[in-house]
Amino acid sequence: MAVTKLGAVVLDCPDPRALAEFYAGLLGGTVTRQHDAGDEWHVLVGADGASTLEFQQAPDHVPPKWPSSDGSQQFHLDLTVTVDLDTAERHALELGATLLDRGDPSRTWRVYADPAGHPFCLCAC
């Protein structure tokens, strides 16, 4: 029996609004500021009105390293593309993503870092 439900996924970062806008550019949706947190907390409400990502200011944020055993990725997001993978990659890079691993050309996913260094994958699965 479940006694909880997922409220949100929260990413630590140096600039919550900028990172929220980056993900809004990839996923769509609306960026709002947490009403009682000033500029220290922003929320991305998904285009479906339900899913959320939240972004919390962490001035001393140290980006995870990928791949690395001494600075693990901590977590990553798998984002399913709605266009072809090359188009999605161009868009992500224009928004400020960094390509970490394109891999074998036949592979259906690629690894990137967001502007705060969190790894995410674009998946054409």
JSON list of N, CA and C in Angstrom, two decimals, residues 51-113:
[
{"chain": "A", "resi": 51, "resn": "SER", "atom": "N", "xyz": [3.02, 17.36, -14.30]},
{"chain": "A", "resi": 51, "resn": "SER", "atom": "CA", "xyz": [4.40, 17.05, -13.95]},
{"chain": "A", "resi": 51, "resn": "SER", "atom": "C", "xyz": [5.17, 18.33, -13.61]},
{"chain": "A", "resi": 52, "resn": "THR", "atom": "N", "xyz": [6.07, 18.20, -12.64]},
{"chain": "A", "resi": 52, "resn": "THR", "atom": "CA", "xyz": [6.87, 19.36, -12.26]},
{"chain": "A", "resi": 52, "resn": "THR", "atom": "C", "xyz": [8.32, 18.97, -12.05]},
{"chain": "A", "resi": 53, "resn": "LEU", "atom": "N", "xyz": [9.17, 19.92, -12.36]},
{"chain": "A", "resi": 53, "resn": "LEU", "atom": "CA", "xyz": [10.56, 19.91, -11.94]},
{"chain": "A", "resi": 53, "resn": "LEU", "atom": "C", "xyz": [10.75, 21.17, -11.13]},
{"chain": "A", "resi": 54, "resn": "GLU", "atom": "N", "xyz": [11.51, 21.08, -10.06]},
{"chain": "A", "resi": 54, "resn": "GLU", "atom": "CA", "xyz": [11.74, 22.25, -9.24]},
{"chain": "A", "resi": 54, "resn": "GLU", "atom": "C", "xyz": [13.24, 22.48, -9.11]},
{"chain": "A", "resi": 55, "resn": "PHE", "atom": "N", "xyz": [13.61, 23.74, -8.92]},
{"chain": "A", "resi": 55, "resn": "PHE", "atom": "CA", "xyz": [15.01, 24.15, -8.96]},
{"chain": "A", "resi": 55, "resn": "PHE", "atom": "C", "xyz": [15.30, 25.01, -7.74]},
{"chain": "A", "resi": 56, "resn": "GLN", "atom": "N", "xyz": [16.25, 24.54, -6.94]},
{"chain": "A", "resi": 56, "resn": "GLN", "atom": "CA", "xyz": [16.58, 25.18, -5.67]},
{"chain": "A", "resi": 56, "resn": "GLN", "atom": "C", "xyz": [17.98, 25.77, -5.76]},
{"chain": "A", "resi": 57, "resn": "GLN", "atom": "N", "xyz": [18.12, 27.01, -5.31]},
{"chain": "A", "resi": 57, "resn": "GLN", "atom": "CA", "xyz": [19.42, 27.66, -5.34]},
{"chain": "A", "resi": 57, "resn": "GLN", "atom": "C", "xyz": [20.38, 26.98, -4.36]},
{"chain": "A", "resi": 58, "resn": "ALA", "atom": "N", "xyz": [21.54, 26.65, -4.86]},
{"chain": "A", "resi": 58, "resn": "ALA", "atom": "CA", "xyz": [22.62, 26.07, -4.07]},
{"chain": "A", "resi": 58, "resn": "ALA", "atom": "C", "xyz": [23.90, 26.78, -4.50]},
{"chain": "A", "resi": 59, "resn": "PRO", "atom": "N", "xyz": [24.26, 27.88, -3.83]},
{"chain": "A", "resi": 59, "resn": "PRO", "atom": "CA", "xyz": [25.40, 28.69, -4.26]},
{"chain": "A", "resi": 59, "resn": "PRO", "atom": "C", "xyz": [26.71, 27.91, -4.36]},
{"chain": "A", "resi": 60, "resn": "ASP", "atom": "N", "xyz": [26.88, 26.88, -3.55]},
{"chain": "A", "resi": 60, "resn": "ASP", "atom": "CA", "xyz": [28.11, 26.09, -3.59]},
{"chain": "A", "resi": 60, "resn": "ASP", "atom": "C", "xyz": [27.95, 24.81, -4.39]},
{"chain": "A", "resi": 61, "resn": "HIS", "atom": "N", "xyz": [26.97, 24.78, -5.29]},
{"chain": "A", "resi": 61, "resn": "HIS", "atom": "CA", "xyz": [26.69, 23.59, -6.09]},
{"chain": "A", "resi": 61, "resn": "HIS", "atom": "C", "xyz": [27.93, 23.13, -6.84]},
{"chain": "A", "resi": 62, "resn": "VAL", "atom": "N", "xyz": [28.23, 21.85, -6.73]},
{"chain": "A", "resi": 62, "resn": "VAL", "atom": "CA", "xyz": [29.31, 21.23, -7.48]},
{"chain": "A", "resi": 62, "resn": "VAL", "atom": "C", "xyz": [28.66, 20.27, -8.46]},
{"chain": "A", "resi": 63, "resn": "PRO", "atom": "N", "xyz": [28.78, 20.52, -9.76]},
{"chain": "A", "resi": 63, "resn": "PRO", "atom": "CA", "xyz": [28.13, 19.64, -10.74]},
{"chain": "A", "resi": 63, "resn": "PRO", "atom": "C", "xyz": [28.66, 18.20, -10.64]},
{"chain": "A", "resi": 64, "resn": "PRO", "atom": "N", "xyz": [27.79, 17.24, -10.84]},
{"chain": "A", "resi": 64, "resn": "PRO", "atom": "CA", "xyz": [28.25, 15.86, -10.87]},
{"chain": "A", "resi": 64, "resn": "PRO", "atom": "C", "xyz": [29.16, 15.65, -12.07]},
{"chain": "A", "resi": 65, "resn": "LYS", "atom": "N", "xyz": [30.00, 14.64, -11.99]},
{"chain": "A", "resi": 65, "resn": "LYS", "atom": "CA", "xyz": [30.89, 14.30, -13.10]},
{"chain": "A", "resi": 65, "resn": "LYS", "atom": "C", "xyz": [30.34, 13.05, -13.77]},
{"chain": "A", "resi": 66, "resn": "TRP", "atom": "N", "xyz": [30.37, 13.06, -15.09]},
{"chain": "A", "resi": 66, "resn": "TRP", "atom": "CA", "xyz": [29.90, 11.90, -15.83]},
{"chain": "A", "resi": 66, "resn": "TRP", "atom": "C", "xyz": [30.87, 11.59, -16.94]},
{"chain": "A", "resi": 67, "resn": "PRO", "atom": "N", "xyz": [31.27, 10.40, -17.13]},
{"chain": "A", "resi": 67, "resn": "PRO", "atom": "CA", "xyz": [31.21, 9.31, -16.15]},
{"chain": "A", "resi": 67, "resn": "PRO", "atom": "C", "xyz": [32.41, 9.43, -15.21]},
{"chain": "A", "resi": 68, "resn": "SER", "atom": "N", "xyz": [32.21, 9.13, -13.99]},
{"chain": "A", "resi": 68, "resn": "SER", "atom": "CA", "xyz": [33.30, 9.18, -13.02]},
{"chain": "A", "resi": 68, "resn": "SER", "atom": "C", "xyz": [32.90, 8.44, -11.76]},
{"chain": "A", "resi": 69, "resn": "SER", "atom": "N", "xyz": [33.80, 7.66, -11.24]},
{"chain": "A", "resi": 69, "resn": "SER", "atom": "CA", "xyz": [33.50, 6.94, -10.00]},
{"chain": "A", "resi": 69, "resn": "SER", "atom": "C", "xyz": [33.70, 7.83, -8.78]},
{"chain": "A", "resi": 70, "resn": "ASP", "atom": "N", "xyz": [34.44, 8.94, -8.92]},
{"chain": "A", "resi": 70, "resn": "ASP", "atom": "CA", "xyz": [34.69, 9.79, -7.75]},
{"chain": "A", "resi": 70, "resn": "ASP", "atom": "C", "xyz": [33.76, 11.00, -7.70]},
{"chain": "A", "resi": 71, "resn": "GLY", "atom": "N", "xyz": [32.87, 11.16, -8.61]},
{"chain": "A", "resi": 71, "resn": "GLY", "atom": "CA", "xyz": [31.90, 12.25, -8.59]},
{"chain": "A", "resi": 71, "resn": "GLY", "atom": "C", "xyz": [30.66, 11.80, -9.33]},
{"chain": "A", "resi": 72, "resn": "SER", "atom": "N", "xyz": [29.96, 10.83, -8.76]},
{"chain": "A", "resi": 72, "resn": "SER", "atom": "CA", "xyz": [28.88, 10.16, -9.47]},
{"chain": "A", "resi": 72, "resn": "SER", "atom": "C", "xyz": [27.82, 11.13, -9.95]},
{"chain": "A", "resi": 73, "resn": "GLN", "atom": "N", "xyz": [27.06, 10.69, -10.92]},
{"chain": "A", "resi": 73, "resn": "GLN", "atom": "CA", "xyz": [26.04, 11.55, -11.51]},
{"chain": "A", "resi": 73, "resn": "GLN", "atom": "C", "xyz": [24.88, 11.82, -10.57]},
{"chain": "A", "resi": 74, "resn": "GLN", "atom": "N", "xyz": [24.73, 11.10, -9.49]},
{"chain": "A", "resi": 74, "resn": "GLN", "atom": "CA", "xyz": [23.70, 11.30, -8.48]},
{"chain": "A", "resi": 74, "resn": "GLN", "atom": "C", "xyz": [22.32, 10.90, -9.00]},
{"chain": "A", "resi": 75, "resn": "PHE", "atom": "N", "xyz": [21.92, 11.38, -10.13]},
{"chain": "A", "resi": 75, "resn": "PHE", "atom": "CA", "xyz": [20.69, 10.99, -10.80]},
{"chain": "A", "resi": 75, "resn": "PHE", "atom": "C", "xyz": [20.78, 11.55, -12.21]},
{"chain": "A", "resi": 76, "resn": "HIS", "atom": "N", "xyz": [19.88, 11.13, -13.07]},
{"chain": "A", "resi": 76, "resn": "HIS", "atom": "CA", "xyz": [19.77, 11.77, -14.39]},
{"chain": "A", "resi": 76, "resn": "HIS", "atom": "C", "xyz": [18.34, 11.66, -14.87]},
{"chain": "A", "resi": 77, "resn": "LEU", "atom": "N", "xyz": [18.00, 12.52, -15.81]},
{"chain": "A", "resi": 77, "resn": "LEU", "atom": "CA", "xyz": [16.68, 12.50, -16.42]},
{"chain": "A", "resi": 77, "resn": "LEU", "atom": "C", "xyz": [16.78, 11.84, -17.79]},
{"chain": "A", "resi": 78, "resn": "ASP", "atom": "N", "xyz": [15.84, 10.98, -18.12]},
{"chain": "A", "resi": 78, "resn": "ASP", "atom": "CA", "xyz": [15.69, 10.45, -19.47]},
{"chain": "A", "resi": 78, "resn": "ASP", "atom": "C", "xyz": [14.53, 11.20, -20.10]},
{"chain": "A", "resi": 79, "resn": "LEU", "atom": "N", "xyz": [14.81, 11.95, -21.15]},
{"chain": "A", "resi": 79, "resn": "LEU", "atom": "CA", "xyz": [13.79, 12.73, -21.84]},
{"chain": "A", "resi": 79, "resn": "LEU", "atom": "C", "xyz": [13.52, 12.07, -23.19]},
{"chain": "A", "resi": 80, "resn": "THR", "atom": "N", "xyz": [12.29, 11.63, -23.41]},
{"chain": "A", "resi": 80, "resn": "THR", "atom": "CA", "xyz": [11.91, 10.99, -24.66]},
{"chain": "A", "resi": 80, "resn": "THR", "atom": "C", "xyz": [11.66, 12.07, -25.71]},
{"chain": "A", "resi": 81, "resn": "VAL", "atom": "N", "xyz": [12.36, 11.98, -26.84]},
{"chain": "A", "resi": 81, "resn": "VAL", "atom": "CA", "xyz": [12.23, 13.01, -27.87]},
{"chain": "A", "resi": 81, "resn": "VAL", "atom": "C", "xyz": [10.95, 12.80, -28.66]},
{"chain": "A", "resi": 82, "resn": "THR", "atom": "N", "xyz": [10.39, 13.91, -29.14]},
{"chain": "A", "resi": 82, "resn": "THR", "atom": "CA", "xyz": [9.17, 13.87, -29.95]},
{"chain": "A", "resi": 82, "resn": "THR", "atom": "C", "xyz": [9.47, 14.21, -31.40]},
{"chain": "A", "resi": 83, "resn": "VAL", "atom": "N", "xyz": [10.74, 14.42, -31.71]},
{"chain": "A", "resi": 83, "resn": "VAL", "atom": "CA", "xyz": [11.23, 14.67, -33.06]},
{"chain": "A", "resi": 83, "resn": "VAL", "atom": "C", "xyz": [12.42, 13.73, -33.25]},
{"chain": "A", "resi": 84, "resn": "ASP", "atom": "N", "xyz": [13.11, 13.82, -34.38]},
{"chain": "A", "resi": 84, "resn": "ASP", "atom": "CA", "xyz": [14.27, 12.95, -34.54]},
{"chain": "A", "resi": 84, "resn": "ASP", "atom": "C", "xyz": [15.39, 13.39, -33.59]},
{"chain": "A", "resi": 85, "resn": "LEU", "atom": "N", "xyz": [16.26, 12.47, -33.27]},
{"chain": "A", "resi": 85, "resn": "LEU", "atom": "CA", "xyz": [17.29, 12.69, -32.26]},
{"chain": "A", "resi": 85, "resn": "LEU", "atom": "C", "xyz": [18.25, 13.82, -32.64]},
{"chain": "A", "resi": 86, "resn": "ASP", "atom": "N", "xyz": [18.61, 13.94, -33.92]},
{"chain": "A", "resi": 86, "resn": "ASP", "atom": "CA", "xyz": [19.51, 15.02, -34.33]},
{"chain": "A", "resi": 86, "resn": "ASP", "atom": "C", "xyz": [18.87, 16.39, -34.14]},
{"chain": "A", "resi": 87, "resn": "THR", "atom": "N", "xyz": [17.59, 16.51, -34.45]},
{"chain": "A", "resi": 87, "resn": "THR", "atom": "CA", "xyz": [16.88, 17.78, -34.25]},
{"chain": "A", "resi": 87, "resn": "THR", "atom": "C", "xyz": [16.81, 18.12, -32.76]},
{"chain": "A", "resi": 88, "resn": "ALA", "atom": "N", "xyz": [16.48, 17.12, -31.95]},
{"chain": "A", "resi": 88, "resn": "ALA", "atom": "CA", "xyz": [16.41, 17.33, -30.51]},
{"chain": "A", "resi": 88, "resn": "ALA", "atom": "C", "xyz": [17.78, 17.74, -29.96]},
{"chain": "A", "resi": 89, "resn": "GLU", "atom": "N", "xyz": [18.83, 17.12, -30.46]},
{"chain": "A", "resi": 89, "resn": "GLU", "atom": "CA", "xyz": [20.18, 17.48, -30.01]},
{"chain": "A", "resi": 89, "resn": "GLU", "atom": "C", "xyz": [20.51, 18.93, -30.36]},
{"chain": "A", "resi": 90, "resn": "ARG", "atom": "N", "xyz": [20.24, 19.34, -31.59]},
{"chain": "A", "resi": 90, "resn": "ARG", "atom": "CA", "xyz": [20.51, 20.73, -31.98]},
{"chain": "A", "resi": 90, "resn": "ARG", "atom": "C", "xyz": [19.78, 21.71, -31.06]},
{"chain": "A", "resi": 91, "resn": "HIS", "atom": "N", "xyz": [18.54, 21.41, -30.77]},
{"chain": "A", "resi": 91, "resn": "HIS", "atom": "CA", "xyz": [17.74, 22.27, -29.90]},
{"chain": "A", "resi": 91, "resn": "HIS", "atom": "C", "xyz": [18.33, 22.33, -28.49]},
{"chain": "A", "resi": 92, "resn": "ALA", "atom": "N", "xyz": [18.68, 21.19, -27.93]},
{"chain": "A", "resi": 92, "resn": "ALA", "atom": "CA", "xyz": [19.26, 21.15, -26.59]},
{"chain": "A", "resi": 92, "resn": "ALA", "atom": "C", "xyz": [20.57, 21.94, -26.53]},
{"chain": "A", "resi": 93, "resn": "LEU", "atom": "N", "xyz": [21.41, 21.78, -27.54]},
{"chain": "A", "resi": 93, "resn": "LEU", "atom": "CA", "xyz": [22.68, 22.50, -27.57]},
{"chain": "A", "resi": 93, "resn": "LEU", "atom": "C", "xyz": [22.46, 24.00, -27.71]},
{"chain": "A", "resi": 94, "resn": "GLU", "atom": "N", "xyz": [21.49, 24.42, -28.51]},
{"chain": "A", "resi": 94, "resn": "GLU", "atom": "CA", "xyz": [21.17, 25.84, -28.64]},
{"chain": "A", "resi": 94, "resn": "GLU", "atom": "C", "xyz": [20.70, 26.44, -27.31]},
{"chain": "A", "resi": 95, "resn": "LEU", "atom": "N", "xyz": [20.03, 25.62, -26.49]},
{"chain": "A", "resi": 95, "resn": "LEU", "atom": "CA", "xyz": [19.55, 26.09, -25.19]},
{"chain": "A", "resi": 95, "resn": "LEU", "atom": "C", "xyz": [20.66, 26.14, -24.14]},
{"chain": "A", "resi": 96, "resn": "GLY", "atom": "N", "xyz": [21.81, 25.52, -24.43]},
{"chain": "A", "resi": 96, "resn": "GLY", "atom": "CA", "xyz": [22.93, 25.57, -23.50]},
{"chain": "A", "resi": 96, "resn": "GLY", "atom": "C", "xyz": [23.40, 24.24, -22.97]},
{"chain": "A", "resi": 97, "resn": "ALA", "atom": "N", "xyz": [22.86, 23.13, -23.48]},
{"chain": "A", "resi": 97, "resn": "ALA", "atom": "CA", "xyz": [23.32, 21.81, -23.06]},
{"chain": "A", "resi": 97, "resn": "ALA", "atom": "C", "xyz": [24.73, 21.56, -23.59]},
{"chain": "A", "resi": 98, "resn": "THR", "atom": "N", "xyz": [25.42, 20.64, -22.96]},
{"chain": "A", "resi": 98, "resn": "THR", "atom": "CA", "xyz": [26.74, 20.20, -23.39]},
{"chain": "A", "resi": 98, "resn": "THR", "atom": "C", "xyz": [26.66, 18.71, -23.71]},
{"chain": "A", "resi": 99, "resn": "LEU", "atom": "N", "xyz": [27.13, 18.33, -24.89]},
{"chain": "A", "resi": 99, "resn": "LEU", "atom": "CA", "xyz": [27.15, 16.91, -25.26]},
{"chain": "A", "resi": 99, "resn": "LEU", "atom": "C", "xyz": [28.22, 16.21, -24.44]},
{"chain": "A", "resi": 100, "resn": "LEU", "atom": "N", "xyz": [27.84, 15.12, -23.76]},
{"chain": "A", "resi": 100, "resn": "LEU", "atom": "CA", "xyz": [28.80, 14.33, -23.00]},
{"chain": "A", "resi": 100, "resn": "LEU", "atom": "C", "xyz": [29.17, 13.04, -23.71]},
{"chain": "A", "resi": 101, "resn": "ASP", "atom": "N", "xyz": [28.19, 12.42, -24.39]},
{"chain": "A", "resi": 101, "resn": "ASP", "atom": "CA", "xyz": [28.45, 11.13, -25.03]},
{"chain": "A", "resi": 101, "resn": "ASP", "atom": "C", "xyz": [27.42, 10.89, -26.13]},
{"chain": "A", "resi": 102, "resn": "ARG", "atom": "N", "xyz": [27.86, 10.93, -27.37]},
{"chain": "A", "resi": 102, "resn": "ARG", "atom": "CA", "xyz": [26.97, 10.63, -28.49]},
{"chain": "A", "resi": 102, "resn": "ARG", "atom": "C", "xyz": [26.89, 9.12, -28.69]},
{"chain": "A", "resi": 103, "resn": "GLY", "atom": "N", "xyz": [27.97, 8.40, -28.39]},
{"chain": "A", "resi": 103, "resn": "GLY", "atom": "CA", "xyz": [27.97, 6.94, -28.50]},
{"chain": "A", "resi": 103, "resn": "GLY", "atom": "C", "xyz": [27.95, 6.46, -29.93]},
{"chain": "A", "resi": 104, "resn": "ASP", "atom": "N", "xyz": [27.70, 5.21, -30.08]},
{"chain": "A", "resi": 104, "resn": "ASP", "atom": "CA", "xyz": [27.60, 4.56, -31.38]},
{"chain": "A", "resi": 104, "resn": "ASP", "atom": "C", "xyz": [26.44, 5.17, -32.15]},
{"chain": "A", "resi": 105, "resn": "PRO", "atom": "N", "xyz": [26.63, 5.45, -33.45]},
{"chain": "A", "resi": 105, "resn": "PRO", "atom": "CA", "xyz": [25.56, 6.08, -34.24]},
{"chain": "A", "resi": 105, "resn": "PRO", "atom": "C", "xyz": [24.25, 5.29, -34.27]},
{"chain": "A", "resi": 106, "resn": "SER", "atom": "N", "xyz": [24.29, 4.00, -34.02]},
{"chain": "A", "resi": 106, "resn": "SER", "atom": "CA", "xyz": [23.06, 3.21, -34.03]},
{"chain": "A", "resi": 106, "resn": "SER", "atom": "C", "xyz": [22.33, 3.26, -32.69]},
{"chain": "A", "resi": 107, "resn": "ARG", "atom": "N", "xyz": [22.96, 3.83, -31.68]},
{"chain": "A", "resi": 107, "resn": "ARG", "atom": "CA", "xyz": [22.35, 3.90, -30.36]},
{"chain": "A", "resi": 107, "resn": "ARG", "atom": "C", "xyz": [21.19, 4.89, -30.38]},
{"chain": "A", "resi": 108, "resn": "THR", "atom": "N", "xyz": [20.15, 4.63, -29.63]},
{"chain": "A", "resi": 108, "resn": "THR", "atom": "CA", "xyz": [18.94, 5.46, -29.66]},
{"chain": "A", "resi": 108, "resn": "THR", "atom": "C", "xyz": [18.89, 6.50, -28.55]},
{"chain": "A", "resi": 109, "resn": "TRP", "atom": "N", "xyz": [20.01, 6.77, -27.90]},
{"chain": "A", "resi": 109, "resn": "TRP", "atom": "CA", "xyz": [20.06, 7.79, -26.85]},
{"chain": "A", "resi": 109, "resn": "TRP", "atom": "C", "xyz": [21.44, 8.43, -26.82]},
{"chain": "A", "resi": 110, "resn": "ARG", "atom": "N", "xyz": [21.47, 9.66, -26.30]},
{"chain": "A", "resi": 110, "resn": "ARG", "atom": "CA", "xyz": [22.71, 10.42, -26.16]},
{"chain": "A", "resi": 110, "resn": "ARG", "atom": "C", "xyz": [22.71, 11.12, -24.80]},
{"chain": "A", "resi": 111, "resn": "VAL", "atom": "N", "xyz": [23.89, 11.36, -24.28]},
{"chain": "A", "resi": 111, "resn": "VAL", "atom": "CA", "xyz": [24.03, 11.92, -22.93]},
{"chain": "A", "resi": 111, "resn": "VAL", "atom": "C", "xyz": [24.52, 13.36, -23.01]},
{"chain": "A", "resi": 112, "resn": "TYR", "atom": "N", "xyz": [23.89, 14.23, -22.23]},
{"chain": "A", "resi": 112, "resn": "TYR", "atom": "CA", "xyz": [24.22, 15.65, -22.20]},
{"chain": "A", "resi": 112, "resn": "TYR", "atom": "C", "xyz": [24.32, 16.10, -20.75]},
{"chain": "A", "resi": 113, "resn": "ALA", "atom": "N", "xyz": [24.81, 17.32, -20.56]},
{"chain": "A", "resi": 113, "resn": "ALA", "atom": "CA", "xyz": [24.74, 17.98, -19.26]},
{"chain": "A", "resi": 113, "resn": "ALA", "atom": "C", "xyz": [23.93, 19.25, -19.45]}
]
